[in-house]
Amino acid sequence: GAGLGLLFKMLSSCAKVGDPCPGQPYKGGNFCAFLPDNREGQKTAVLLKKAFEQGLTFQIKSCNGEERVTWGLIPHKTSWDGGKARNGYPDAQYLREVCTVL
């Protein structure tokens, strides 16, 4: 079926006050999330966009000695398949769960 794809482009930068290592450079990256193209999916996309604008979508984590951007606590579907275990579909509860978190 048709779906919505959200692309987040996180640029490499320096961590700000409040991040785990202020002043440390960190690595960005491209992050994709997928939603079904229906009323629920579109509503969720709007909420995810608001969360992103408030800085809630990503966090900076230390990985093998370098700081890098990773997904935060809000669950995102990063694949169309693989089921819940692989952050994919099918997952009948996902839209309800993510809206509760948001």
PDB file of C-alpha atoms in Angstrom:
ATOM      1  CA  GLY A   1       0.000   0.000   0.000  1.00  0.00           C
ATOM      2  CA  ALA A   2       0.883   3.635  -0.271  1.00  0.00           C
ATOM      3  CA  GLY A   3       2.718   5.270   2.569  1.00  0.00           C
ATOM      4  CA  LEU A   4       4.245   8.472   3.823  1.00  0.00           C
ATOM      5  CA  GLY A   5       7.998   8.769   4.142  1.00  0.00           C
ATOM      6  CA  LEU A   6       9.519  11.282   6.549  1.00  0.00           C
ATOM      7  CA  LEU A   7      13.154  12.222   5.978  1.00  0.00           C
ATOM      8  CA  PHE A   8      15.098  13.920   8.748  1.00  0.00           C
ATOM      9  CA  LYS A   9      18.476  15.363   7.786  1.00  0.00           C
ATOM     10  CA  MET A  10      20.556  15.928  10.895  1.00  0.00           C
ATOM     11  CA  LEU A  11      23.716  17.909  10.206  1.00  0.00           C
ATOM     12  CA  SER A  12      26.947  17.333  12.056  1.00  0.00           C
ATOM     13  CA  SER A  13      27.498  20.071  14.610  1.00  0.00           C
ATOM     14  CA  CYS A  14      28.664  20.796  18.138  1.00  0.00           C
ATOM     15  CA  ALA A  15      26.644  19.728  21.137  1.00  0.00           C
ATOM     16  CA  LYS A  16      24.820  22.497  22.992  1.00  0.00           C
ATOM     17  CA  VAL A  17      24.446  23.045  26.718  1.00  0.00           C
ATOM     18  CA  GLY A  18      22.132  20.334  28.040  1.00  0.00           C
ATOM     19  CA  ASP A  19      23.493  17.675  25.678  1.00  0.00           C
ATOM     20  CA  PRO A  20      25.598  14.906  27.266  1.00  0.00           C
ATOM     21  CA  CYS A  21      28.928  16.435  26.162  1.00  0.00           C
ATOM     22  CA  PRO A  22      28.526  20.195  25.539  1.00  0.00           C
ATOM     23  CA  GLY A  23      31.036  21.552  23.034  1.00  0.00           C
ATOM     24  CA  GLN A  24      31.851  18.111  21.603  1.00  0.00           C
ATOM     25  CA  PRO A  25      31.451  17.687  17.841  1.00  0.00           C
ATOM     26  CA  TYR A  26      28.879  15.087  16.846  1.00  0.00           C
ATOM     27  CA  LYS A  27      28.033  13.225  13.654  1.00  0.00           C
ATOM     28  CA  GLY A  28      24.706  13.754  11.950  1.00  0.00           C
ATOM     29  CA  GLY A  29      23.026  11.583   9.346  1.00  0.00           C
ATOM     30  CA  ASN A  30      19.883  10.958   7.356  1.00  0.00           C
ATOM     31  CA  PHE A  31      17.025   9.252   9.171  1.00  0.00           C
ATOM     32  CA  CYS A  32      13.879   7.919   7.487  1.00  0.00           C
ATOM     33  CA  ALA A  33      10.580   7.033   9.104  1.00  0.00           C
ATOM     34  CA  PHE A  34       7.492   5.536   7.494  1.00  0.00           C
ATOM     35  CA  LEU A  35       3.788   5.917   8.160  1.00  0.00           C
ATOM     36  CA  PRO A  36       0.700   4.569   6.415  1.00  0.00           C
ATOM     37  CA  ASP A  37      -0.914   7.154   4.106  1.00  0.00           C
ATOM     38  CA  ASN A  38      -4.275   7.273   5.835  1.00  0.00           C
ATOM     39  CA  ARG A  39      -5.986   9.617   8.271  1.00  0.00           C
ATOM     40  CA  GLU A  40      -4.231   8.153  11.305  1.00  0.00           C
ATOM     41  CA  GLY A  41      -0.845   8.188   9.595  1.00  0.00           C
ATOM     42  CA  GLN A  42      -1.241  11.794   8.486  1.00  0.00           C
ATOM     43  CA  LYS A  43      -2.309  12.849  11.988  1.00  0.00           C
ATOM     44  CA  THR A  44       0.747  11.055  13.409  1.00  0.00           C
ATOM     45  CA  ALA A  45       3.019  12.776  10.845  1.00  0.00           C
ATOM     46  CA  VAL A  46       1.848  16.191  12.097  1.00  0.00           C
ATOM     47  CA  LEU A  47       2.568  15.182  15.715  1.00  0.00           C
ATOM     48  CA  LEU A  48       6.009  13.801  14.783  1.00  0.00           C
ATOM     49  CA  LYS A  49       6.817  17.064  12.997  1.00  0.00           C
ATOM     50  CA  LYS A  50       5.874  19.044  16.122  1.00  0.00           C
ATOM     51  CA  ALA A  51       8.025  16.763  18.275  1.00  0.00           C
ATOM     52  CA  PHE A  52      10.934  17.266  15.868  1.00  0.00           C
ATOM     53  CA  GLU A  53      10.541  21.055  15.988  1.00  0.00           C
ATOM     54  CA  GLN A  54      10.720  20.871  19.802  1.00  0.00           C
ATOM     55  CA  GLY A  55      13.929  18.835  19.663  1.00  0.00           C
ATOM     56  CA  LEU A  56      12.370  15.617  20.969  1.00  0.00           C
ATOM     57  CA  THR A  57      13.017  13.280  18.028  1.00  0.00           C
ATOM     58  CA  PHE A  58      16.759  12.720  18.362  1.00  0.00           C
ATOM     59  CA  GLN A  59      19.396  12.433  21.047  1.00  0.00           C
ATOM     60  CA  ILE A  60      23.179  12.459  21.006  1.00  0.00           C
ATOM     61  CA  LYS A  61      24.817   9.231  22.124  1.00  0.00           C
ATOM     62  CA  SER A  62      28.418   8.193  22.500  1.00  0.00           C
ATOM     63  CA  CYS A  63      29.181   5.325  20.130  1.00  0.00           C
ATOM     64  CA  ASN A  64      32.681   3.789  19.836  1.00  0.00           C
ATOM     65  CA  GLY A  65      34.269   6.946  21.216  1.00  0.00           C
ATOM     66  CA  GLU A  66      32.425   9.395  18.971  1.00  0.00           C
ATOM     67  CA  GLU A  67      29.286  11.368  19.607  1.00  0.00           C
ATOM     68  CA  ARG A  68      26.523  10.764  17.089  1.00  0.00           C
ATOM     69  CA  VAL A  69      22.866  11.593  16.541  1.00  0.00           C
ATOM     70  CA  THR A  70      20.482   8.697  17.186  1.00  0.00           C
ATOM     71  CA  TRP A  71      16.730   8.305  17.497  1.00  0.00           C
ATOM     72  CA  GLY A  72      15.353   9.518  20.813  1.00  0.00           C
ATOM     73  CA  LEU A  73      12.573   7.961  22.883  1.00  0.00           C
ATOM     74  CA  ILE A  74       9.763   8.422  20.352  1.00  0.00           C
ATOM     75  CA  PRO A  75       9.369   5.175  18.387  1.00  0.00           C
ATOM     76  CA  HIS A  76       9.695   5.548  14.601  1.00  0.00           C
ATOM     77  CA  LYS A  77       9.151   2.906  11.937  1.00  0.00           C
ATOM     78  CA  THR A  78      12.311   2.789   9.869  1.00  0.00           C
ATOM     79  CA  SER A  79      11.211   0.033   7.502  1.00  0.00           C
ATOM     80  CA  TRP A  80       8.071  -1.122   5.718  1.00  0.00           C
ATOM     81  CA  ASP A  81       8.669  -4.731   6.718  1.00  0.00           C
ATOM     82  CA  GLY A  82      10.284  -6.892   9.378  1.00  0.00           C
ATOM     83  CA  GLY A  83       7.486  -6.396  11.898  1.00  0.00           C
ATOM     84  CA  LYS A  84       7.716  -4.812  15.313  1.00  0.00           C
ATOM     85  CA  ALA A  85      11.044  -6.510  16.175  1.00  0.00           C
ATOM     86  CA  ARG A  86      12.787  -4.695  13.285  1.00  0.00           C
ATOM     87  CA  ASN A  87      11.044  -1.291  13.654  1.00  0.00           C
ATOM     88  CA  GLY A  88       8.850  -2.187  10.694  1.00  0.00           C
ATOM     89  CA  TYR A  89       5.341  -3.178   9.774  1.00  0.00           C
ATOM     90  CA  PRO A  90       3.047  -4.989  10.307  1.00  0.00           C
ATOM     91  CA  ASP A  91       2.497  -3.633  13.810  1.00  0.00           C
ATOM     92  CA  ALA A  92      -1.173  -3.118  14.532  1.00  0.00           C
ATOM     93  CA  GLN A  93      -0.505  -1.179  17.754  1.00  0.00           C
ATOM     94  CA  TYR A  94       2.127   1.252  16.426  1.00  0.00           C
ATOM     95  CA  LEU A  95       0.008   4.317  15.622  1.00  0.00           C
ATOM     96  CA  ARG A  96      -1.802   4.090  18.950  1.00  0.00           C
ATOM     97  CA  GLU A  97       1.468   3.616  20.852  1.00  0.00           C
ATOM     98  CA  VAL A  98       3.311   6.481  19.150  1.00  0.00           C
ATOM     99  CA  CYS A  99       0.357   8.851  19.659  1.00  0.00           C
ATOM    100  CA  THR A 100       0.350   7.961  23.363  1.00  0.00           C
ATOM    101  CA  VAL A 101       4.066   8.774  23.589  1.00  0.00           C
ATOM    102  CA  LEU A 102       3.601  12.021  21.674  1.00  0.00           C
TER     103      LEU A 102
END
